[in-house]
Coordinates of C-alpha atoms and ligand atoms in Angstrom, one line a residue:
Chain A
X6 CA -10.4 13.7 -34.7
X7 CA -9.0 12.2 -31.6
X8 CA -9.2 13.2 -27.9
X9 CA -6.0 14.8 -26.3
X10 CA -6.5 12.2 -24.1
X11 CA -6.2 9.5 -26.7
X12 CA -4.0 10.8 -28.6
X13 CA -1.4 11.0 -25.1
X14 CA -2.3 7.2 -24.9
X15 CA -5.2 6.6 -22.6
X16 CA -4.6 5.5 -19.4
X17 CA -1.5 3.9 -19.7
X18 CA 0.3 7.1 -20.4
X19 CA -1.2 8.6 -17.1
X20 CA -0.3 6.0 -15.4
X21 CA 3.4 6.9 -16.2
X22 CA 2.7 10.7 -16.1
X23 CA 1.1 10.7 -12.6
X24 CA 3.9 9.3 -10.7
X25 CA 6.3 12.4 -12.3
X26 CA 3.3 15.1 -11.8
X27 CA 3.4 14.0 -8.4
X28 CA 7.0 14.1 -7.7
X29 CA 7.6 17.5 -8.6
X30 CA 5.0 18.8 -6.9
X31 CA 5.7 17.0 -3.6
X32 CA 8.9 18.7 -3.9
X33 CA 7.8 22.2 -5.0
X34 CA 8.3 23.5 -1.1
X35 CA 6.0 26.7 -2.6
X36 CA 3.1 24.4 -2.4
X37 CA 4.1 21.3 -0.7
X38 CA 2.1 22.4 2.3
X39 CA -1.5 21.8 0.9
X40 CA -0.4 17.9 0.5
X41 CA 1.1 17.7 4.2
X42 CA -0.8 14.9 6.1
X43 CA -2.9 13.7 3.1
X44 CA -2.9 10.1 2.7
X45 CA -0.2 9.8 -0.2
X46 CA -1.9 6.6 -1.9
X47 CA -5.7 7.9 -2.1
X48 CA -3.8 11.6 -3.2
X49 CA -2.0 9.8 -6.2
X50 CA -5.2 8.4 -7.2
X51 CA -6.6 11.9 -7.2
X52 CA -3.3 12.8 -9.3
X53 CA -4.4 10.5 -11.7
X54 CA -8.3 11.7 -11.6
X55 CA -7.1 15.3 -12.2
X56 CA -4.2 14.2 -15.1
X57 CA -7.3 12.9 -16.7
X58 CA -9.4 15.5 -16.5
X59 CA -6.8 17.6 -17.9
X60 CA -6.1 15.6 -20.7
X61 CA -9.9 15.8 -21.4
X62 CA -10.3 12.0 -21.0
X63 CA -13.5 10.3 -19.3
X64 CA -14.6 11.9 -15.9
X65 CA -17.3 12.4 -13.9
X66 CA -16.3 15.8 -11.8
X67 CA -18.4 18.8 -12.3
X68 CA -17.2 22.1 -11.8
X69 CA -19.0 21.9 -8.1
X70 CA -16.8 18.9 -7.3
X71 CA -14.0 21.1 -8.4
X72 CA -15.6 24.0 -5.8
X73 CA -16.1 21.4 -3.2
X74 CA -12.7 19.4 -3.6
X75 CA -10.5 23.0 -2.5
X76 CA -12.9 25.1 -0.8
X77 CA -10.9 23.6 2.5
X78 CA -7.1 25.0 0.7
X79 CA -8.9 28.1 -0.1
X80 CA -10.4 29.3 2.7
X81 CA -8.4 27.6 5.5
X82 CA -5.2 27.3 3.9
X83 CA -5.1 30.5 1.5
X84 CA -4.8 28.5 -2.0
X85 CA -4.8 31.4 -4.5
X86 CA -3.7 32.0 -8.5
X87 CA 0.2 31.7 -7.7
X88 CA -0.1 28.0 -6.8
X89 CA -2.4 27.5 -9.3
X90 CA -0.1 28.3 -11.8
X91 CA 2.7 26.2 -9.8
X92 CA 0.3 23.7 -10.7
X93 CA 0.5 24.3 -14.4
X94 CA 3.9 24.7 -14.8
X95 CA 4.5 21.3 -13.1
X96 CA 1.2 20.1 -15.6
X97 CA 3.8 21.6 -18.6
X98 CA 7.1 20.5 -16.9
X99 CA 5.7 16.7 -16.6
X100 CA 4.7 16.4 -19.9
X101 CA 7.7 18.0 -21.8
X102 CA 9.7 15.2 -19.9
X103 CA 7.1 12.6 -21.4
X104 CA 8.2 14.1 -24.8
X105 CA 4.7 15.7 -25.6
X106 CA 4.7 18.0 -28.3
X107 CA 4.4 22.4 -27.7
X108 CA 0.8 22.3 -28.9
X109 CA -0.5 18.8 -27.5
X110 CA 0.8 20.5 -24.1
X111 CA -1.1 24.4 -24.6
X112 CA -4.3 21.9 -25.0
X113 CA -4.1 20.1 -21.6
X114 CA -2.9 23.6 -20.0
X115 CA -6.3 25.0 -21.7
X116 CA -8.2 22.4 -20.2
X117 CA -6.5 22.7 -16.5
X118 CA -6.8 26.4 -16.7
X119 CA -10.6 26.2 -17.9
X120 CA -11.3 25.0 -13.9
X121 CA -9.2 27.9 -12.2
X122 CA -12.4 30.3 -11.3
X123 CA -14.1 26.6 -9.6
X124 CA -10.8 25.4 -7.7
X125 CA -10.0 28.8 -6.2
X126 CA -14.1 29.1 -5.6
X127 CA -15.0 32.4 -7.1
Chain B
X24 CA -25.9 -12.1 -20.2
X25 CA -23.6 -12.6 -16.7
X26 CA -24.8 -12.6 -13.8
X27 CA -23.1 -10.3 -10.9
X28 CA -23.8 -12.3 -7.6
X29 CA -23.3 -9.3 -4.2
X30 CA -24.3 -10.3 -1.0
X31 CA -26.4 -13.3 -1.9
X32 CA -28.5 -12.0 -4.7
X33 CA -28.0 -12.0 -8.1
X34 CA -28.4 -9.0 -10.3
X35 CA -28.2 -9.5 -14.3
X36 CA -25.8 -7.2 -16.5
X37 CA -27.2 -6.0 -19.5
X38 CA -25.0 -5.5 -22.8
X39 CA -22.0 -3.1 -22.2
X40 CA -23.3 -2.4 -18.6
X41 CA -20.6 -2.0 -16.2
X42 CA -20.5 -3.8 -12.3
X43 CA -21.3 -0.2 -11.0
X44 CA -23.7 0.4 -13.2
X45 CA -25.9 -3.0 -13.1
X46 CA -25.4 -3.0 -9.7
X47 CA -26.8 0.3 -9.6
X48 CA -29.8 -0.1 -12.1
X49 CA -31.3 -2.6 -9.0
X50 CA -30.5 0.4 -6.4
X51 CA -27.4 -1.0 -4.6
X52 CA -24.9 2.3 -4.6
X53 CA -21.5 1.5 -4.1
X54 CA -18.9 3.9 -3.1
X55 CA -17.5 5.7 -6.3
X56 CA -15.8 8.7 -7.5
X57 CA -14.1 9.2 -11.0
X58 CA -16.1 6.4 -13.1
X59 CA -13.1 6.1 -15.3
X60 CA -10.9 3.7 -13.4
X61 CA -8.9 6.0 -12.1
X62 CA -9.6 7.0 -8.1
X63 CA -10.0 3.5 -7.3
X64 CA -12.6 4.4 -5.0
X65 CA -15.1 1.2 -6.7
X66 CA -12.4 -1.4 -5.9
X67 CA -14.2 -4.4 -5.5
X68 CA -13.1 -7.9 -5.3
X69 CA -13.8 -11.0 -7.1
X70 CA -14.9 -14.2 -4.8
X71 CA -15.6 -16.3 -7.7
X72 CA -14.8 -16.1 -11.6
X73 CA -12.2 -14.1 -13.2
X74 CA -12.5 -10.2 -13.7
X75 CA -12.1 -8.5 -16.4
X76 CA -8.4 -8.2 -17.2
X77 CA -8.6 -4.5 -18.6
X78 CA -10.8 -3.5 -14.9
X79 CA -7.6 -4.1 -13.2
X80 CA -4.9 -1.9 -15.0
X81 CA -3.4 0.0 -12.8
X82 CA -3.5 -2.1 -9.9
X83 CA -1.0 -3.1 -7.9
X84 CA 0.2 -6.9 -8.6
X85 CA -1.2 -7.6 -5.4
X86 CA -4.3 -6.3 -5.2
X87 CA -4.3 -8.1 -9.1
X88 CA -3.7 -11.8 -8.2
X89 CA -6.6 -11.5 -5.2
X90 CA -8.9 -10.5 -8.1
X91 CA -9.5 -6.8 -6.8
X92 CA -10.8 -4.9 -9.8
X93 CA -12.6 -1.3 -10.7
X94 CA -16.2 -1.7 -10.8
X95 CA -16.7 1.2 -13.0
X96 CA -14.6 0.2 -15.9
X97 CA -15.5 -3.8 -15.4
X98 CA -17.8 -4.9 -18.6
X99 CA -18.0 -8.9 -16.7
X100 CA -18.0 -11.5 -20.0
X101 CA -18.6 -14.2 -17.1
X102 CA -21.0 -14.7 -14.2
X103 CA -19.2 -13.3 -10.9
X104 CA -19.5 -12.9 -7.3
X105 CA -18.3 -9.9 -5.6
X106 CA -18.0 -8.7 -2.4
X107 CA -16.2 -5.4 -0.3
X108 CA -14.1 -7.2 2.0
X109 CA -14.0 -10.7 3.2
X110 CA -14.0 -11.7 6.9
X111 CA -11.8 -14.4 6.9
X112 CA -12.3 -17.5 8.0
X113 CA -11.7 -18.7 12.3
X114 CA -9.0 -21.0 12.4
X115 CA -8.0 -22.6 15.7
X116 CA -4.1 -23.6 16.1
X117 CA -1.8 -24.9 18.7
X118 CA 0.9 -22.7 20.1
X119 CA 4.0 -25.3 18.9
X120 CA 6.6 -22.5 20.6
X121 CA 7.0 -19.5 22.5
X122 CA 10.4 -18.1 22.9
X123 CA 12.1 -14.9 23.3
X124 CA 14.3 -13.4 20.2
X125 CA 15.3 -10.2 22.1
X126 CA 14.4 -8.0 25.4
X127 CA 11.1 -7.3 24.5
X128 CA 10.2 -9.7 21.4
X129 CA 8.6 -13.0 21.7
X130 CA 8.8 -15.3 18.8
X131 CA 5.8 -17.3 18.9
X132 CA 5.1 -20.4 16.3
X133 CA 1.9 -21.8 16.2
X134 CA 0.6 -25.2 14.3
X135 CA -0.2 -24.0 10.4
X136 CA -3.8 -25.2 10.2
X137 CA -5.2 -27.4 7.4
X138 CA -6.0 -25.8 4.1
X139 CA -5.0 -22.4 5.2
X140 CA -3.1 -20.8 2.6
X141 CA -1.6 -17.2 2.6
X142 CA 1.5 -15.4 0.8
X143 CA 4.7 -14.6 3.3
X144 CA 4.5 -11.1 4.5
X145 CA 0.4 -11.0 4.7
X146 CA -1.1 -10.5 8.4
X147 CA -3.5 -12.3 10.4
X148 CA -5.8 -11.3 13.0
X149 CA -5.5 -12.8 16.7
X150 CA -8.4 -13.3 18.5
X151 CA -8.8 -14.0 21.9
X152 CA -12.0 -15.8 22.6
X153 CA -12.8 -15.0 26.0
X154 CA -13.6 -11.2 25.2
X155 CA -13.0 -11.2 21.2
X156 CA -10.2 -9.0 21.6
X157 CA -8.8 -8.9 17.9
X158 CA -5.2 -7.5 16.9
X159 CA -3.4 -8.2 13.4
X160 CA 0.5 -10.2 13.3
X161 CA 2.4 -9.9 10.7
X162 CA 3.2 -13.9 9.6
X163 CA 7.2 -14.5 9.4
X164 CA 7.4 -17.6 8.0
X165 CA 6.6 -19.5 4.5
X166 CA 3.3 -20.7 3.4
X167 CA 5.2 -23.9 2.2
X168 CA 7.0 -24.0 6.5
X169 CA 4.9 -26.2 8.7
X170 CA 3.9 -23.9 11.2
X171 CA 3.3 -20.1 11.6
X172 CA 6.0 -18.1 12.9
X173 CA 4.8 -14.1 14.6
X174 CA 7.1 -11.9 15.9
X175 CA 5.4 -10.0 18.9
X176 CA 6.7 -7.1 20.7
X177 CA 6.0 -6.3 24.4
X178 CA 3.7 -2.9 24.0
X179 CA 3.5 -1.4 28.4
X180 CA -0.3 -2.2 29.5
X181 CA -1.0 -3.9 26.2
X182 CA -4.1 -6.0 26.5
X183 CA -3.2 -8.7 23.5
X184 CA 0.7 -8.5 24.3
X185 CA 0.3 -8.7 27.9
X186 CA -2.2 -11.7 27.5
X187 CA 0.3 -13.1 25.0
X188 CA 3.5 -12.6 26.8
X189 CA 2.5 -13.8 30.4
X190 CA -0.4 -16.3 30.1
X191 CA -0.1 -18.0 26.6
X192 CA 1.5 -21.6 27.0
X193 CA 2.7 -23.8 24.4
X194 CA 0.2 -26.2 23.9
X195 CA -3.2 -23.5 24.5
X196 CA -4.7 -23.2 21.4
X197 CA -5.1 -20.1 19.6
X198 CA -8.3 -18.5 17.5
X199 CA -7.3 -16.4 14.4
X200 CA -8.7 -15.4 10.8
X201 CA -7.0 -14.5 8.1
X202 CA -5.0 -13.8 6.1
X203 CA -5.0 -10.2 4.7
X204 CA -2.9 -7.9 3.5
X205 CA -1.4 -6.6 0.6
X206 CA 2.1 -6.5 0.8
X207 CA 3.9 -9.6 -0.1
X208 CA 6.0 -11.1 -3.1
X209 CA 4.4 -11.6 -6.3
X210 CA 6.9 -12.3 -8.7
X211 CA 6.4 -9.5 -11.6
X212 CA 10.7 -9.4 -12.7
X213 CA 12.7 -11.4 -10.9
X214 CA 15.6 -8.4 -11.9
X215 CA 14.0 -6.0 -10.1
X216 CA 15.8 -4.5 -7.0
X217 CA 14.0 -4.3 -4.0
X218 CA 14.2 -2.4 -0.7
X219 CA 13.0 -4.2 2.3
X220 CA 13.1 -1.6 5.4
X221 CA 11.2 -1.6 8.6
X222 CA 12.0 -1.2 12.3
X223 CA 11.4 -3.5 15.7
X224 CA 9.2 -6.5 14.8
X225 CA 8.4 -4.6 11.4
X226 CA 11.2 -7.4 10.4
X227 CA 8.3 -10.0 10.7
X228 CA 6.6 -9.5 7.1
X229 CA 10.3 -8.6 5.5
X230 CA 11.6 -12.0 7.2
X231 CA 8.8 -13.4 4.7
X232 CA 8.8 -11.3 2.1
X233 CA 12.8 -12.1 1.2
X234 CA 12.4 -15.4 1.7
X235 CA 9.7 -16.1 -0.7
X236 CA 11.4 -13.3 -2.9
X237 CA 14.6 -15.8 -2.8
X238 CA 12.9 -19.1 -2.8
X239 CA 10.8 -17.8 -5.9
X240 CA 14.2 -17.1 -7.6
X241 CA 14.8 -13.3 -7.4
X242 CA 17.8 -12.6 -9.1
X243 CA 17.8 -8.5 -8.5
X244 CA 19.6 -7.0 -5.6
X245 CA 17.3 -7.3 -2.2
X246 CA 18.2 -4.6 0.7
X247 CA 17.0 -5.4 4.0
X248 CA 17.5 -2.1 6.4
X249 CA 16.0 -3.9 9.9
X250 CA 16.6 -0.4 12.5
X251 CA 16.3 -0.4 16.4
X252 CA 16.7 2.4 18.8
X253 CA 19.4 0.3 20.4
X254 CA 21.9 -3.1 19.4
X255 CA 19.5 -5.2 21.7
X256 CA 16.3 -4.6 19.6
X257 CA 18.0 -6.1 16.6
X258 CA 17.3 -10.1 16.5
X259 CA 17.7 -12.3 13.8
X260 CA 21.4 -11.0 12.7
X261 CA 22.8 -14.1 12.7
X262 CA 19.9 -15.6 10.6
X263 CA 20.2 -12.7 8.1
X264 CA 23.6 -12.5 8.2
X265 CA 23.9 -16.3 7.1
X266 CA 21.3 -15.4 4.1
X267 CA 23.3 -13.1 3.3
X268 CA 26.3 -15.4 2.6
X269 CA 24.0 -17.5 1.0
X270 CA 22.8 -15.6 -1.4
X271 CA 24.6 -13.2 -3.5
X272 CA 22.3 -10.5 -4.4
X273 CA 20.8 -10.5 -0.7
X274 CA 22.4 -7.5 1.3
X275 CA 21.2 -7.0 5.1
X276 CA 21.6 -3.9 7.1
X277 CA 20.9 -3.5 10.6
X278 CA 20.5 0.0 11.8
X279 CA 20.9 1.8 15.2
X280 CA 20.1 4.9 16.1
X281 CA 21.8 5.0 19.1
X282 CA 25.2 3.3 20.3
X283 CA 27.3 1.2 18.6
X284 CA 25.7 -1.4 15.9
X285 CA 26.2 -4.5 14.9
X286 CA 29.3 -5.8 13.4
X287 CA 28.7 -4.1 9.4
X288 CA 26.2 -2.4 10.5
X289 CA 24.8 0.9 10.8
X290 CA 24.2 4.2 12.8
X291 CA 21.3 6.4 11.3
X292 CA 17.7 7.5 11.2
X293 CA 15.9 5.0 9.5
X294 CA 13.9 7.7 8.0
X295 CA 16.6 8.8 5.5
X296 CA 19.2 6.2 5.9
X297 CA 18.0 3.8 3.0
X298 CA 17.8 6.3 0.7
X299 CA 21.0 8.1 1.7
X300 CA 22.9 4.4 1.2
X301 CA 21.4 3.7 -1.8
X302 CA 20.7 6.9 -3.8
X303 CA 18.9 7.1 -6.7
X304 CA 15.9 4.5 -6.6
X305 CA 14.4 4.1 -9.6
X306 CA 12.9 1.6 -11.1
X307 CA 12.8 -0.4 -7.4
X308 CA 10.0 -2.2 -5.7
X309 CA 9.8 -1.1 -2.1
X310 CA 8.0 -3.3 0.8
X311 CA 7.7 -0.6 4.1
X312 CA 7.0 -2.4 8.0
X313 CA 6.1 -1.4 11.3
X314 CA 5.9 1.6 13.0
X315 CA 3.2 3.8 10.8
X316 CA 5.1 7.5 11.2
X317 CA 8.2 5.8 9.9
X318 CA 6.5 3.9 7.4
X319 CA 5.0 7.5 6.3
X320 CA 8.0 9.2 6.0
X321 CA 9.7 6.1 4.5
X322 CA 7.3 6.1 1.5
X323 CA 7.8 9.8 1.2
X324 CA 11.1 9.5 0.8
X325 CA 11.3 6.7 -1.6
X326 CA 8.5 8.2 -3.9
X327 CA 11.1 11.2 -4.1
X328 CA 13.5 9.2 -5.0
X329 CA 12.4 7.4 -8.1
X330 CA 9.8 4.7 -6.9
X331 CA 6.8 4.1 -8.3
X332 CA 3.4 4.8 -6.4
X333 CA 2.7 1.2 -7.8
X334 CA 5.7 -0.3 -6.5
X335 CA 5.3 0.5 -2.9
X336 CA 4.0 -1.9 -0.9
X337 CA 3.3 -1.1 3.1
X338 CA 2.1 -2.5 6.1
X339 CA 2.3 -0.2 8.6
X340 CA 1.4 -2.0 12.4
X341 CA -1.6 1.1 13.1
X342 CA -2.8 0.6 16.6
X343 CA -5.5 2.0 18.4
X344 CA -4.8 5.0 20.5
X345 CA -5.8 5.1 24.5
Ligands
LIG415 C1 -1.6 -5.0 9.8 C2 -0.9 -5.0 11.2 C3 0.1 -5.9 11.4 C4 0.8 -5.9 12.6 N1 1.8 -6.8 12.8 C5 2.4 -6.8 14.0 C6 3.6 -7.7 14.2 O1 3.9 -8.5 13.4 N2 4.2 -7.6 15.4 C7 3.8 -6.8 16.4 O2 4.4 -6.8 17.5 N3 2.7 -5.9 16.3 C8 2.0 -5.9 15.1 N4 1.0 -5.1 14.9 C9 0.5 -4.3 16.1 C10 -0.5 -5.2 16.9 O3 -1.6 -5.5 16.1 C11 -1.0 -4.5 18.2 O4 -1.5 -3.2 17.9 C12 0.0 -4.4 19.3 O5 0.5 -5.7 19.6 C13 -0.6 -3.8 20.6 O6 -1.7 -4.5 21.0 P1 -2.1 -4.6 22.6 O7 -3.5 -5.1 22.7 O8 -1.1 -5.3 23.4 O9 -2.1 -3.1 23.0 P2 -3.3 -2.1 23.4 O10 -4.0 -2.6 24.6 O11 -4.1 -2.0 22.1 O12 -2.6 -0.8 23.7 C14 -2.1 -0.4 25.0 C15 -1.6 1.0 24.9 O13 -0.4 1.1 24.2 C16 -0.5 2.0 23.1 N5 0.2 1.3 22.0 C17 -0.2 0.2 21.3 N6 0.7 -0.1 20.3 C18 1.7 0.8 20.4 C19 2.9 1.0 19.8 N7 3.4 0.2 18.8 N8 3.7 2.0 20.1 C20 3.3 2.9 21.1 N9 2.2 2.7 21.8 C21 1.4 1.7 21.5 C22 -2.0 2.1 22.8 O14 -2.4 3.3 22.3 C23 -2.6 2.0 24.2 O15 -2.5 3.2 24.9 C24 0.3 -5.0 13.7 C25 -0.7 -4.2 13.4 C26 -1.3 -4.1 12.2 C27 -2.5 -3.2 12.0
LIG416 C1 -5.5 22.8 -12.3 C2 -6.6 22.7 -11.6 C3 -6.9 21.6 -10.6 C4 -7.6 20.4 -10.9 C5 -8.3 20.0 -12.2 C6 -7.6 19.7 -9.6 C7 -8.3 18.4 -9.5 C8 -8.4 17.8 -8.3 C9 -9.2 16.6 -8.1 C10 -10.0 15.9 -9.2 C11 -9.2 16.3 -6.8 C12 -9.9 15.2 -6.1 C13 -11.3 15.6 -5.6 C14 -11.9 14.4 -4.8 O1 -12.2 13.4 -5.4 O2 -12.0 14.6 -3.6 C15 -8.3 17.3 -6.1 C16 -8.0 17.3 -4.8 C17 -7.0 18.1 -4.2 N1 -6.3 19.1 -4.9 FE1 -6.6 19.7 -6.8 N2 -6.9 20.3 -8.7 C18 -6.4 21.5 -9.2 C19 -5.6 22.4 -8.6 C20 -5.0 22.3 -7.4 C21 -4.1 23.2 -6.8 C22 -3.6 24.5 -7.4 C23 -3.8 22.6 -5.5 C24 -2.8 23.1 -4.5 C25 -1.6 23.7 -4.7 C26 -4.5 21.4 -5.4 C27 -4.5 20.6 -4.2 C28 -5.4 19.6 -4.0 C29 -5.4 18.9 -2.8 C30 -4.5 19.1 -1.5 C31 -6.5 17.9 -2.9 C32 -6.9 16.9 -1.8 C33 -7.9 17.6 -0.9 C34 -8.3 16.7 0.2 O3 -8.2 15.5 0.1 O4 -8.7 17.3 1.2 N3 -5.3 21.2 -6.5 N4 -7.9 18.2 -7.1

C-alpha cells in the first residue's frame, strides 16, 4: 500500500497545494497575526515542510521540533486549540479545492491533528 | 563514484549517498532542516558540473539556471564542486558618463569590463577602494549594451552616494564585483503576463528586466507600475513611453502619490495600486524593486491575489540602518 503522501503525488502536488494553504491562511484575519513580520519566502518553505508532514511524506521533525517551532506563539502570542483547528479546516478546505477525495483528506487531518498536544506544548 | 569538491577538498559519495550526507560522513555540517527538499535550508550551488535535475524541483527558474540545488535530495551521477556563496570577482571600469535623470537621481554608465557577464536586472556591489566601502546597484542596462548603466539616488549623509554624487568624474575608474542576484528574466513562457512594479530608482532592475523580457521575445502582457512621491521623481517617461508604442503588449504606468501625474498616469499608493488596476493575478510572474517595506507589502499583496510563491521575484535595495 501506498503512502498518503504518494498517493497525493509527491512533491509536485505540494508544491501546488502550498501556495493555496498559504493563501487562505494569510487571509484568515483569526490567525493572521502569528505570520505578521515573518519573512514570507522562508514561511512558505515551512508551509511546504508542514504540508509534508501532514501528508506523512519524508521528514525529519520530531515532536520536540514541533514543541520548539511554537513554543514562542504559545507562550508569547497565546496560540491555543481554536487556531489550531483554523489550521485544519484551511488543511481540509485546501485540499477539497485540489479535488482530494473525503477519506484521503480525514488521513492527512489525522496526521496534522496527531501533533496538536507538541505544537500547543503540553 | 563522484567526487563532491567543497572548499578545496574532495570528499567521495558512496552509492545512493546524498551531498548532505557524504559531506557529512567526513564531518563538514551544513545548514539543514527538513531533509526532504522541501525548507530549502541546504541550498547549495554548483561551481562546476551539472546538478542533479530532480535536486532542483521546486526552485525558482533563477536560482535553477545558476545551478542552486537541495543538498539533501541531490544523489550527484557526476563529480561536482560546490560552494555557499561566491564572492565575485573585482572588476575595475571606467566611469564613460555621469549625468542626472531627475532631482535627486544620477545615471551613471560605466565601461562593461571584458568577460563579465550578468543577466539584466541582477545587482553589483560598488566598492570604493580607499576604505572598502561596499554597496550593491541594481545594473539598468543589457548584458549584450556596451557599457553598464546604474541608476543612483541621492540618500542625505550617504557615505557611497555622497562620494558618488560629488567626487566621481568621468574618466575615474571604478572597483566592483559581481554580479548577484536573483531576479531577472529567464524565459520559462514567453505568454506569461508579468508585473514589473517598483518605486524611485527601484526602476533600475525593471528597466532591465523588460528589456531583456522584450528582446528575448515575450509575447504576454508586461505592466510596468514605476511610483514617486512626486511628478519629479519619475524619469525615464519618455523612454518608457516610446517602448510602449513599440511594443504592443508592453503597458507603463507611472504612479504619484501626491499631485498631479504624468500625462496617462496615475495617483495612488503603490502598495495596492497594481493590484487594484489589474485584479485578479493569477497565473502572473511578478518582479518587486526598491524600497524593502513596499517591496513587503507588494509581495503580500500579490501572493493574495493569485501569484505564485515561485513566481515572485524581488530585490528589495535593504540598507544599513544608522
Ligand atoms: C540588492 C540591492 C540593490 C540596490 N540597488 C540600488 C540601486 O539600483 N539604486 C540605488 O540608488 N540604491 C540601490 N541600493 C541601495 C544602496 O546599496 C545603498 O544602500 C544606498 O545607495 C545608500 O548608501 P550610502 O552609503 O550612500 O548611505 P549610508 O551611508 O549607508 O546611509 C546614510 C544614512 O541614510 C540611511 N539610509 C540609507 N539608505 C536609505 C534609504 N533608501 N532610505 C532612507 N534612509 C536611508 C542610513 O540608514 C543611514 O542613516 C541597493 C541595495 C541593495 C541591497
Ligand atoms: C497542524 C499542526 C502544525 C504543524 C504540523 C506545524 C508545522 C510547522 C513547521 C514544520 C514549522 C517550521 C519549524 C521550523 O523549521 O522552524 C512551523 C512553524 C510555524 N508555525 Fe506551525 N504547524 C502547525 C500548527 C500551527 C498553527 C496552529 C499555527 C498558528 C496559527 C502555526 C504557526 C506557525 C508559525 C508562525 C511558524 C513560524 C515560527 C517562526 O518562524 O518563528 N503553526 N510549523
Amino acid at each position: 500500500m501506498s503512502t498518503l503522501y504518494e498517493r497525493l503525488g509527491g512533491q509536485q502536488a505540494i508544491d501546488v497545494a502550498v501556495d493555496k494553504f498559504y493563501r487562505r491562511v494569510l487571509s484568515d484575519p483569526y490567525i493572521n497575526r502569528f505570520f505578521e513580520g515573518v519573512d514570507m519566502e522562508k514561511q512558505a518553505a515551512k508551509q511546504k515542510a508542514f504540508l509534508t508532514m501532514a501528508f506523512g511524506g519524508p521528514n525529519n521533525y520530531t515532536g520536540k521540533d514541533m514543541r520548539e517551532g511554537h513554543k514562542r506563539l504559545v507562550h508569547e502570542m497565546g496560540l491555543n486549540d481554536s487556531h489550531f483547528d483554523h489550521i485544519l479546516c484551511h488543511l481540509r478546505s485546501t485540499l477539497a479545492e485540489l479535488g482530494v477525495d473525503e477519506a484521503t483528506i480525514a488521513e492527512a487531518v489525522a496526521i496534522a491533528e496527531s501533533t496538536r498536544d507538541d505544537v500547543l506544548d503540553r | 563514484m563522484p567526487t563532491i569538491t567543497f572548499e578545496g577538498k574532495d570528499y567521495a559519495c558512496r552509492e545512493g549517498e546524498s551531498v548532505l550526507e557524504c559531506l557529512e560522513r567526513h564531518g563538514v555540517l551544513l545548514p539543514s532542516s527538513c531533509r526532504a527538499g522541501a525548507c530549502k535550508t541546504c541550498m547549495v550551488r554548483a561551481l562546476a558540473g551539472t546538478p542533479p535535475k530532480e535536486a532542483q524541483q521546486g526552485l525558482k527558474d533563477t536560482l535553477v539556471v545558476q545551478n542552486y540545488f537541495l543538498a539533501c535530495i541531490a544523489k550527484p551521477t557526476e563529480d561536482l564542486t560546490i560552494g555557499l556563496a561566491k564572492e565575485g570577482e573585482l572588476y575595475r571600469a571606467q566611469v564613460l558618463e555621469k549625468r542626472m535623470l531627475a532631482p535627486n537621481i544620477l545615471r551613471l554608465r560605466l565601461e562593461k569590463p571584458d568577460g563579465f557577464r550578468y543577466w539584466a536586472g541582477q545587482f553589483i556591489n560598488l566598492v570604493r577602494e580607499e576604505d572598502g566601502l561596499v554597496r550593491s546597484y541594481s545594473l539598468a542596462s543589457l548584458p549584450e549594451e556596451p557599457f553598464l548603466e546604474l541608476h543612483i539616488k541621492r540618500i542625505p549623509h550617504g557615505r557611497m552616494t555622497g562620494w558618488l554624487f560629488a567626487d566621481v568624474q568621468e574618466g575615474d575608474a571604478l572597483a566592483f564585483r559581481g554580479p548577484a542576484g536573483d531576479s531577472f528574466y529567464v524565459q520559462h513562457d514567453p505568454e506569461q503576463p508579468l508585473l514589473l512594479a517598483g518605486t524611485g530608482t527601484g526602476l533600475a532592475p525593471l528597466y532591465g528586466i523588460a528589456r531583456a523580457a522584450l528582446a528575448q521575445g515575450h509575447t504576454g502582457p508586461i505592466h510596468l507600475f514605476h511610483g514617486s512621491l512626486v511628478r519629479e521623481g519619475l524619469y525615464y517617461v519618455e523612454e518608457l513611453r516610446a517602448l510602449a508604442a513599440q511594443h504592443a503588449q508592453f503597458h507603463y504606468y507611472p504612479v504619484v502619490l501626491q499631485g498631479t501625474p504624468p500625462e496617462g498616469g496615475l495617483v495612488g499608493d503603490m502598495k495596492s495600486l497594481p493590484v487594484e488596476r489589474l485584479g485578479d493575478l493569477t497565473g502572473y510572474r511578478a518582479y518587486l524593486c526598491g524600497d524593502p517595506e513596499l517591496v513587503e507589502a507588494l509581495r503580500r499583496a500579490v501572493f493574495l491575489a493569485g501569484v505564485g510563491m515561485n513566481d515572485i521575484y524581488t530585490d528589495p535595495f535593504v540598507f544599513a540602518p544608522a
